[in-house]
Amino acid sequence: MDISFILDDLNDAQRQAVTLDESHGLILAGAGSGKTRVLVHRIAWLTKVMGYSPYNILAVTFTNKAANEMRGRVENLIGQQAGGLTMGTFHGIAYRILRQHYQDANLPNNFQILDADDQKRVLKRLLKAMELDEAQWPVKQVQAFINGEKEEGRRPHHIEIGHNPYVAKLVEIYKEYEELCQRGGLVDFAELLLRAHELWLKKPHILGHYQARFRHILVDEFQDTNTLQYAWLRVLAGASGKLFVVGDDDQSIYGWRGARVENIRQFDQDFAGTLMVRLEQNYRSTGTILKAANALISHNDSRMGKQLWSAGEEGDPILLYEAFNEFDEARYVTSQIENWVEQGGQRDEVAVLYRSNAQSRMIEQALMQAQIPYRVYGGLRFYDRAEVKDVLAYLRLVVNREDDAAFERVYNHPPRGIGQKTADSIRQVARDQQISLWQASQMLLENSLKARAKTAVQGFIDLIEQLQDALHAQDLEQQFVKTISLSGLQAHFEKDQSEQGQGRLENLDELISAAAQFDNRAKQQTAAGINTEESVMAAEDESVRLDGTTLIDNPEQSTLEEFLAQSALEAGEQQADAWESCVQLMTMHSAKGLEFPLVFMIGMEEGLFPSQQSQEDASRLEEERRLAYVGITRAEKQLIMTFAQRRRLHGSEFFPVMSRFIKEIPPEYIQEVRLSGRVQPTMEREGSAGFTSSARQNETGFQIGERVSHAKFGDGIVLNYEGSGEHARIHVNFTEFGSKWLVLAYARLEKR
DNA sequence: TGGACCAATCTTTTT
DNA sequence: GATTGGTCCA
């Protein structure tokens, strides 16, 4: 058999990884070293050469995007056979397993997924019901605690309380939250994994099935796994399954959300007979960029060790620009992008990377002014939008009346006269009786409710019942159309003539067409069902079935339920103006896995990057350094770093120092930019437009050193001023209150 | 019930 | 400084 199509375009290290024998594999894949290629070719090798059925292979990723890309590339390589592979995110796969064995997992068959936002709302309500002060028990912290414990695999009874009353209370909340979710058939993200893990431990025959089935488990971005995911993989692999994990300890940047670099560092100790392969040849960046990256990351201790190299050109030095302030920084970035385009470059070949989202604003303004189209990554994605979630909540309630999270979201949205008091009494009854809000409403209807409230609540109950009837025997698209109109959401948003209201209506239309599309695909899948059935038969054990390819083809689940699950598990791409070539703006975190010919790293300053909060702790600082490493290695041809002498942040002025990460790059790879016609910093003042550097004009009417007085702060001396018009601000050192920046228009300063 | 006003907050984010 | 969440009032 001709296997050249699998091996021909691989380098030695890649080939070694792809052709590993029956052992565990740990592939240390540097940035741009072809890690996806190795995964894809490994799958081809296993199926075409080693003779494994696609049904014996599981490939796990963190994001849907990665899963989709892998599936596409495997299909290109091995064609139709790829359909039999089980591929997906940790959460997606856990979900399918729970669906398949919902009874054994002690879940109702219509259980719903609670996304992070829903979870927060549920917790908020719970804290209120438990009469806990929100200032003392911030929802965010409680949420982080519960998710953190779940991700460590701990239930409330596992947690060591000791004599800590604070922890004791958190555990109590965790416990109540758990009961609430169980009653409502609600499963949050961490719960998906934890339940699946517990299911395996409790039901050996189910575990045995999956262990027998998944002979080879491939994992992408292994450095990002948390404790639970690691345990999950370990249990699944069992004594005979083979793990093939690909990752890069130097690119571990999610420690703050539970990822453990230790998982990749200690892998070969936990899995005997692991063969390690290093992929160090980089196909992305110039020699200079790689050397700079290598030098930077070598400042971290406890690395597994890796040196990226390239057979390509050395390329241009990294450019370093010291801006006067953030305006100047943005202006410089913009002018460089204009140069790039003038010299024949494309706008979408350019990425501007920053540490925190707040930094995008300046760049956006400058790009807008220069009329350069751009796209900002991050922010709300489609299924996260409020109006979309509203519609989904109605449907969730139709599917599962016990879903309190959905009930809370829509019982009075759009407004239908169920006020605070009525809602409170419903919640009270629900809590006292340990029943759902839905049941509590019905109970209240039977006895104590004033006429007006009664009509309102009855109206809502009738609406949901009516919706259910209306949806019966309709296709998915019609179900959404009906829901949007009957719920009153349509009319509600139509009333809003603003741009925002119009946008919401458009999103609802978009949701309808997403539903139509999903339905079509579902029907196609069913039509091709014979094929699927055959392949399922090929699996070794029919006693427990897992449909590996899709969520479809589960007779107990309606298309609507499938759609609801998918919308929770895949928040959806945020729409981009696809037809226009855009400059890409994003955080360094979201840049991981991407590459661009021209990359800017802006705000390279102590306090910003590395961020203030990471300065003290050595391990967090190392993570920041890895983030810088990720940023640098995104660049293919040219890397430009900038920092500013002064920067306005959170409303006040700072004078930052250049980031240590720049100093950690040997100077021979860096070229400092000096602009010939640059305005002297002391002379430079920003007008209200922000990007003109005219000489200082004093529009304030005050002089530096002048004595002034303020109604609240008393007497002081003018230190400085800036801006003009209504943005003009003045810096005053008050005798009693110290120095403050005041907006001149509001301060009503008086001369003394 | 919605608008207006005030206070608190300000890494990074996928599922 | 800008956003967000909460509270207060017509």
XYZ file of C-alpha atoms in Angstrom, chain A residues 30-482:
453
model
C 6.819 24.328 19.518
C 4.962 27.234 18.016
C 4.552 26.890 14.274
C 6.076 23.422 14.193
C 3.110 21.740 12.555
C 1.294 20.245 15.508
C -2.093 19.995 13.841
C -0.442 18.370 10.877
C 1.081 15.761 13.164
C -2.282 15.041 14.790
C -4.020 14.745 11.459
C -1.363 12.514 9.946
C -1.268 10.390 13.079
C -4.956 9.667 12.607
C -4.309 8.752 8.986
C -1.456 6.498 10.074
C -3.566 4.733 12.676
C -6.409 4.059 10.255
C -4.558 3.433 6.999
C -1.413 1.697 8.191
C -2.073 0.321 11.655
C -5.503 -0.837 10.531
C -7.593 0.726 13.281
C -11.210 1.455 12.651
C -12.044 5.160 12.983
C -14.334 3.961 15.763
C -11.344 3.164 17.875
C -10.069 6.704 17.750
C -10.969 9.663 19.914
C -9.549 13.121 19.290
C -10.086 15.802 21.905
C -9.597 19.545 21.600
C -10.450 22.555 23.727
C -12.366 24.612 21.232
C -14.894 23.804 18.585
C -12.827 25.735 16.115
C -9.866 23.421 16.625
C -12.107 20.372 16.396
C -13.665 21.562 13.159
C -10.343 22.382 11.618
C -8.970 18.984 12.514
C -11.987 17.210 11.115
C -11.703 19.109 7.859
C -8.053 18.281 7.463
C -8.503 14.619 8.314
C -11.270 14.403 5.728
C -8.919 15.829 3.147
C -6.396 13.180 3.968
C -8.462 10.024 4.428
C -11.815 10.994 2.947
C -15.094 9.446 4.011
C -13.606 7.269 6.693
C -13.141 10.377 8.786
C -16.874 10.341 9.447
C -16.437 7.477 11.873
C -13.986 9.299 14.090
C -15.039 10.663 17.432
C -13.844 14.225 17.608
C -14.794 17.140 19.709
C -14.170 19.276 22.714
C -13.867 17.819 26.188
C -17.256 19.269 27.004
C -18.902 18.205 23.783
C -17.806 14.617 24.222
C -18.769 14.542 27.880
C -22.177 15.850 26.887
C -22.707 13.098 24.328
C -21.738 10.493 26.869
C -24.154 11.882 29.435
C -26.919 11.980 26.856
C -26.305 8.407 26.029
C -26.336 7.274 29.658
C -28.484 9.917 31.267
C -30.196 7.449 33.534
C -26.969 5.997 34.834
C -25.704 9.533 35.324
C -28.839 10.336 37.347
C -30.051 13.010 34.985
C -33.469 13.604 33.426
C -33.525 12.922 29.715
C -34.231 16.591 29.014
C -31.362 17.975 31.062
C -30.092 21.360 29.958
C -26.667 22.917 29.832
C -26.066 25.966 31.971
C -23.537 28.323 30.461
C -21.340 30.613 32.550
C -23.807 33.467 32.352
C -26.775 31.307 33.352
C -24.745 29.863 36.171
C -24.022 33.307 37.499
C -27.689 34.251 37.462
C -28.642 31.074 39.268
C -26.023 31.704 41.918
C -27.104 35.265 42.332
C -30.638 34.185 43.046
C -29.422 31.504 45.382
C -27.300 33.923 47.390
C -30.263 36.206 47.736
C -32.476 33.355 48.846
C -29.884 32.316 51.410
C -29.909 35.923 52.609
C -26.203 36.383 52.098
C -24.769 39.815 51.654
C -23.561 40.272 48.101
C -20.740 42.511 49.208
C -19.399 39.760 51.395
C -20.146 36.954 48.986
C -19.475 38.253 45.499
C -21.145 36.055 42.907
C -18.002 35.939 40.840
C -15.979 34.517 43.698
C -18.625 31.980 44.617
C -18.823 30.908 40.988
C -15.053 30.608 40.782
C -15.013 28.564 43.976
C -17.622 26.085 42.786
C -16.105 25.696 39.333
C -12.635 25.437 40.812
C -13.695 22.664 43.168
C -15.487 20.806 40.410
C -12.446 21.091 38.195
C -10.395 19.538 40.947
C -12.953 16.751 40.970
C -14.353 17.641 44.381
C -17.957 17.478 45.568
C -18.993 19.414 48.685
C -18.379 16.441 50.962
C -14.804 16.115 49.694
C -13.810 19.581 50.751
C -11.716 20.025 53.868
C -13.397 22.748 55.843
C -11.152 22.728 58.893
C -12.105 25.557 61.191
C -12.600 28.048 58.428
C -16.148 29.422 58.617
C -15.662 31.155 55.287
C -14.946 27.904 53.494
C -17.757 26.248 55.421
C -20.203 28.767 54.024
C -18.890 28.390 50.490
C -19.325 24.651 50.743
C -22.859 25.184 51.963
C -23.580 27.366 48.940
C -21.984 24.795 46.660
C -24.221 22.142 48.170
C -27.401 24.163 47.774
C -26.428 25.064 44.235
C -25.907 21.429 43.433
C -29.334 20.484 44.752
C -30.898 23.299 42.804
C -29.287 22.131 39.580
C -30.191 18.534 40.197
C -33.829 19.462 40.751
C -33.946 21.561 37.607
C -32.007 19.138 35.443
C -29.302 21.731 34.910
C -25.702 20.914 34.170
C -22.966 23.541 34.085
C -19.773 23.211 32.069
C -17.613 21.782 34.818
C -20.438 19.456 35.784
C -20.461 17.904 32.309
C -16.921 16.668 32.823
C -17.315 15.768 36.462
C -20.505 13.772 35.860
C -18.993 11.873 32.979
C -15.964 11.101 35.084
C -18.089 9.919 38.014
C -20.275 7.923 35.667
C -17.261 5.925 34.569
C -16.081 5.340 38.089
C -19.521 4.245 39.276
C -20.454 2.103 36.298
C -17.504 -0.083 35.351
C -19.354 -1.697 32.479
C -19.856 1.653 30.795
C -16.244 2.599 31.362
C -15.219 -0.809 30.087
C -17.098 -0.190 26.890
C -15.415 3.094 26.170
C -12.021 1.762 27.152
C -12.442 -1.117 24.769
C -13.624 1.185 22.059
C -11.120 4.050 22.232
C -7.825 2.337 21.660
C -6.163 5.605 20.728
C -6.876 8.941 22.325
C -5.348 12.056 20.813
C -5.302 15.314 22.733
C -4.548 18.763 21.394
C -3.166 21.652 23.504
C -2.395 19.278 26.314
C -0.682 21.984 28.371
C -4.120 23.528 28.921
C -5.731 20.521 30.611
C -6.945 20.940 34.172
C -6.928 18.347 36.938
C -10.321 16.967 36.021
C -9.593 16.673 32.328
C -6.360 14.899 33.124
C -8.135 12.474 35.446
C -10.819 11.981 32.806
C -8.242 11.039 30.173
C -6.419 8.811 32.596
C -9.518 6.858 33.523
C -10.582 6.536 29.908
C -7.199 5.340 28.715
C -7.161 2.721 31.466
C -4.565 0.013 31.251
C -4.558 -0.461 27.514
C -5.641 2.750 25.746
C -2.857 4.770 24.196
C -2.622 8.488 24.671
C -1.077 10.719 22.064
C -0.835 14.168 23.574
C 0.403 17.227 21.785
C 1.282 20.467 23.470
C 3.864 23.026 24.450
C 4.650 23.852 28.051
C 6.019 27.202 26.906
C 2.605 28.148 25.600
C 0.662 27.402 28.756
C -1.171 30.667 29.390
C -4.345 29.536 31.097
C -3.054 28.651 34.549
C -5.365 31.281 35.997
C -8.377 29.316 34.908
C -7.217 25.993 36.215
C -4.910 24.674 33.512
C -1.964 22.783 34.960
C 1.343 22.852 33.086
C 2.376 20.069 35.431
C 0.132 17.731 33.474
C 2.415 17.887 30.475
C 5.592 18.071 32.519
C 4.806 14.962 34.510
C 3.057 13.033 31.803
C 5.791 10.475 31.253
C 5.885 9.705 34.975
C 2.197 8.883 35.067
C 2.191 6.952 31.833
C 4.904 4.349 31.684
C 6.581 3.746 28.356
C 5.875 7.221 27.017
C 7.927 8.219 24.032
C 8.660 11.897 23.744
C 9.195 13.688 20.460
C 10.226 17.315 20.159
C 9.064 19.339 17.197
C 11.425 22.276 17.050
C 11.600 23.179 13.413
C 9.444 26.198 12.848
C 7.775 26.915 9.535
C 6.270 30.216 10.457
C 8.691 32.903 11.524
C 12.005 34.396 10.501
C 15.216 33.355 12.259
C 15.393 36.650 14.097
C 11.922 36.337 15.552
C 12.625 32.786 16.695
C 15.921 33.701 18.306
C 14.247 36.523 20.156
C 11.501 34.171 21.328
C 14.018 31.535 22.426
C 16.021 34.113 24.348
C 12.967 35.455 26.100
C 11.539 32.124 27.172
C 14.926 30.927 28.434
C 14.377 33.261 31.398
C 11.786 30.832 32.699
C 12.870 28.047 35.053
C 11.434 24.558 35.045
C 10.902 24.259 31.340
C 10.923 21.012 29.479
C 13.352 22.673 27.113
C 13.066 23.423 23.438
C 14.871 25.543 20.863
C 12.938 26.688 17.855
C 14.856 26.981 14.625
C 14.049 27.778 11.058
C 15.533 26.813 7.731
C 14.288 30.091 6.326
C 15.651 33.593 6.285
C 16.922 35.613 9.192
C 14.593 38.425 8.257
C 14.385 41.957 9.577
C 15.094 42.961 13.148
C 12.252 43.501 15.568
C 11.257 47.153 15.581
C 10.871 48.896 18.898
C 9.058 52.200 19.141
C 9.031 54.358 22.224
C 5.899 56.421 22.018
C 5.279 59.580 23.925
C 1.861 58.413 25.032
C -0.934 56.099 23.957
C -2.088 58.479 21.213
C 1.358 58.539 19.736
C 1.535 54.763 20.023
C -1.730 54.347 18.137
C -0.660 56.862 15.532
C 2.609 55.023 14.966
C 0.857 51.668 14.612
C -1.555 53.180 12.119
C 1.194 54.750 10.033
C 3.090 51.460 9.929
C -0.036 49.671 8.764
C -0.460 52.287 6.054
C 3.140 51.650 4.976
C 2.502 47.942 4.879
C -0.522 48.368 2.659
C 1.250 50.851 0.411
C 3.978 48.305 -0.148
C 1.432 45.801 -1.360
C 0.570 44.087 1.922
C -2.959 43.049 2.827
C -4.710 44.470 5.836
C -5.732 41.062 7.096
C -2.068 40.102 7.265
C -1.702 42.502 10.166
C -2.530 41.842 13.806
C -2.330 44.248 16.715
C -1.905 42.326 19.972
C -2.370 43.704 23.457
C -2.455 42.423 27.012
C -5.862 43.706 28.012
C -8.983 44.522 26.050
C -9.087 48.104 27.265
C -6.061 48.825 25.114
C -7.945 48.330 21.887
C -9.855 51.594 22.143
C -6.980 53.891 21.237
C -5.983 51.761 18.302
C -9.561 51.588 17.109
C -9.896 55.341 17.172
C -6.698 55.829 15.240
C -7.635 53.206 12.658
C -11.068 54.682 12.278
C -9.608 58.097 11.712
C -7.218 56.696 9.125
C -10.156 54.833 7.557
C -8.507 51.478 7.901
C -11.042 48.668 8.342
C -10.416 46.521 11.403
C -11.973 43.743 13.367
C -11.826 43.327 17.121
C -11.800 39.749 18.416
C -13.536 38.843 21.621
C -16.617 40.393 23.032
C -20.059 38.920 22.791
C -20.583 36.036 20.501
C -23.821 35.191 18.828
C -25.390 32.817 21.307
C -24.276 35.033 24.184
C -26.455 37.918 23.060
C -29.238 38.773 25.449
C -32.069 38.623 22.911
C -30.877 35.293 21.541
C -30.656 33.857 25.028
C -34.157 35.136 25.752
C -35.621 33.134 22.914
C -33.643 30.072 23.889
C -34.874 30.430 27.473
C -38.514 30.274 26.346
C -37.753 27.131 24.429
C -35.869 25.629 27.318
C -38.891 26.150 29.466
C -41.050 24.459 26.869
C -38.693 21.499 26.874
C -38.189 21.423 30.633
C -40.564 23.214 33.012
C -38.204 22.640 35.919
C -35.539 24.864 34.376
C -35.510 27.671 36.928
C -32.692 29.502 35.175
C -34.844 29.844 32.070
C -37.890 30.749 34.147
C -36.038 33.562 35.880
C -34.888 34.939 32.588
C -38.236 35.252 30.878
C -41.118 35.180 33.364
C -41.416 38.927 33.022
C -39.480 39.654 29.893
C -40.991 41.298 27.966
C -42.884 42.894 30.859
C -46.231 41.244 31.525
C -47.071 42.502 34.960
C -45.343 39.978 37.183
C -43.677 42.379 39.584
C -41.026 42.066 42.224
C -43.431 41.078 44.963
C -45.150 38.347 43.034
C -41.801 36.971 41.870
C -40.520 36.967 45.434
C -43.471 35.008 46.702
C -43.022 32.470 43.906
C -39.360 32.085 44.854
C -40.286 31.790 48.501
C -42.756 28.990 47.881
C -40.320 27.224 45.567
C -37.627 27.360 48.205
C -39.834 26.321 51.085
C -41.348 23.423 49.219
C -38.172 22.450 47.351
C -39.962 22.677 44.062
C -39.347 24.485 40.807
C -40.508 28.020 40.141
C -42.920 26.623 37.613
C -44.583 24.365 40.147
C -44.541 27.118 42.731
C -46.357 29.437 40.335
C -49.096 26.907 39.813
C -49.392 26.334 43.515
C -49.741 30.047 44.139
C -52.373 30.333 41.440
C -54.549 27.922 43.357
C -54.610 29.918 46.525
C -53.112 33.182 47.639
C -52.684 35.641 44.836
C -54.346 38.966 44.266
C -56.455 39.187 41.153
C -54.034 41.293 39.190
C -50.985 39.183 39.933
C -53.018 36.080 39.336
C -53.941 37.120 35.811
C -50.333 37.960 35.063
C -48.913 34.662 36.309
C -51.701 32.712 34.663
C -50.891 34.552 31.467
C -47.303 33.411 31.597
C -48.191 29.802 32.396
C -50.710 29.774 29.556
C -48.151 31.274 27.226
C -45.665 28.459 27.796
C -48.383 25.794 27.465
C -49.660 27.488 24.351
C -46.150 27.609 22.961
C -45.726 23.925 23.503
C -48.945 23.203 21.603
C -47.999 25.583 18.832
C -44.592 24.003 18.470
C -45.909 20.517 18.198
C -45.376 19.094 14.744
C -43.701 22.211 13.431
C -40.240 22.235 11.972
C -37.469 23.919 13.892
C -37.572 27.124 11.915
C -41.299 27.573 12.550
C -40.791 26.768 16.215
C -38.454 29.712 16.486
C -40.666 32.028 14.468
C -43.627 31.148 16.686
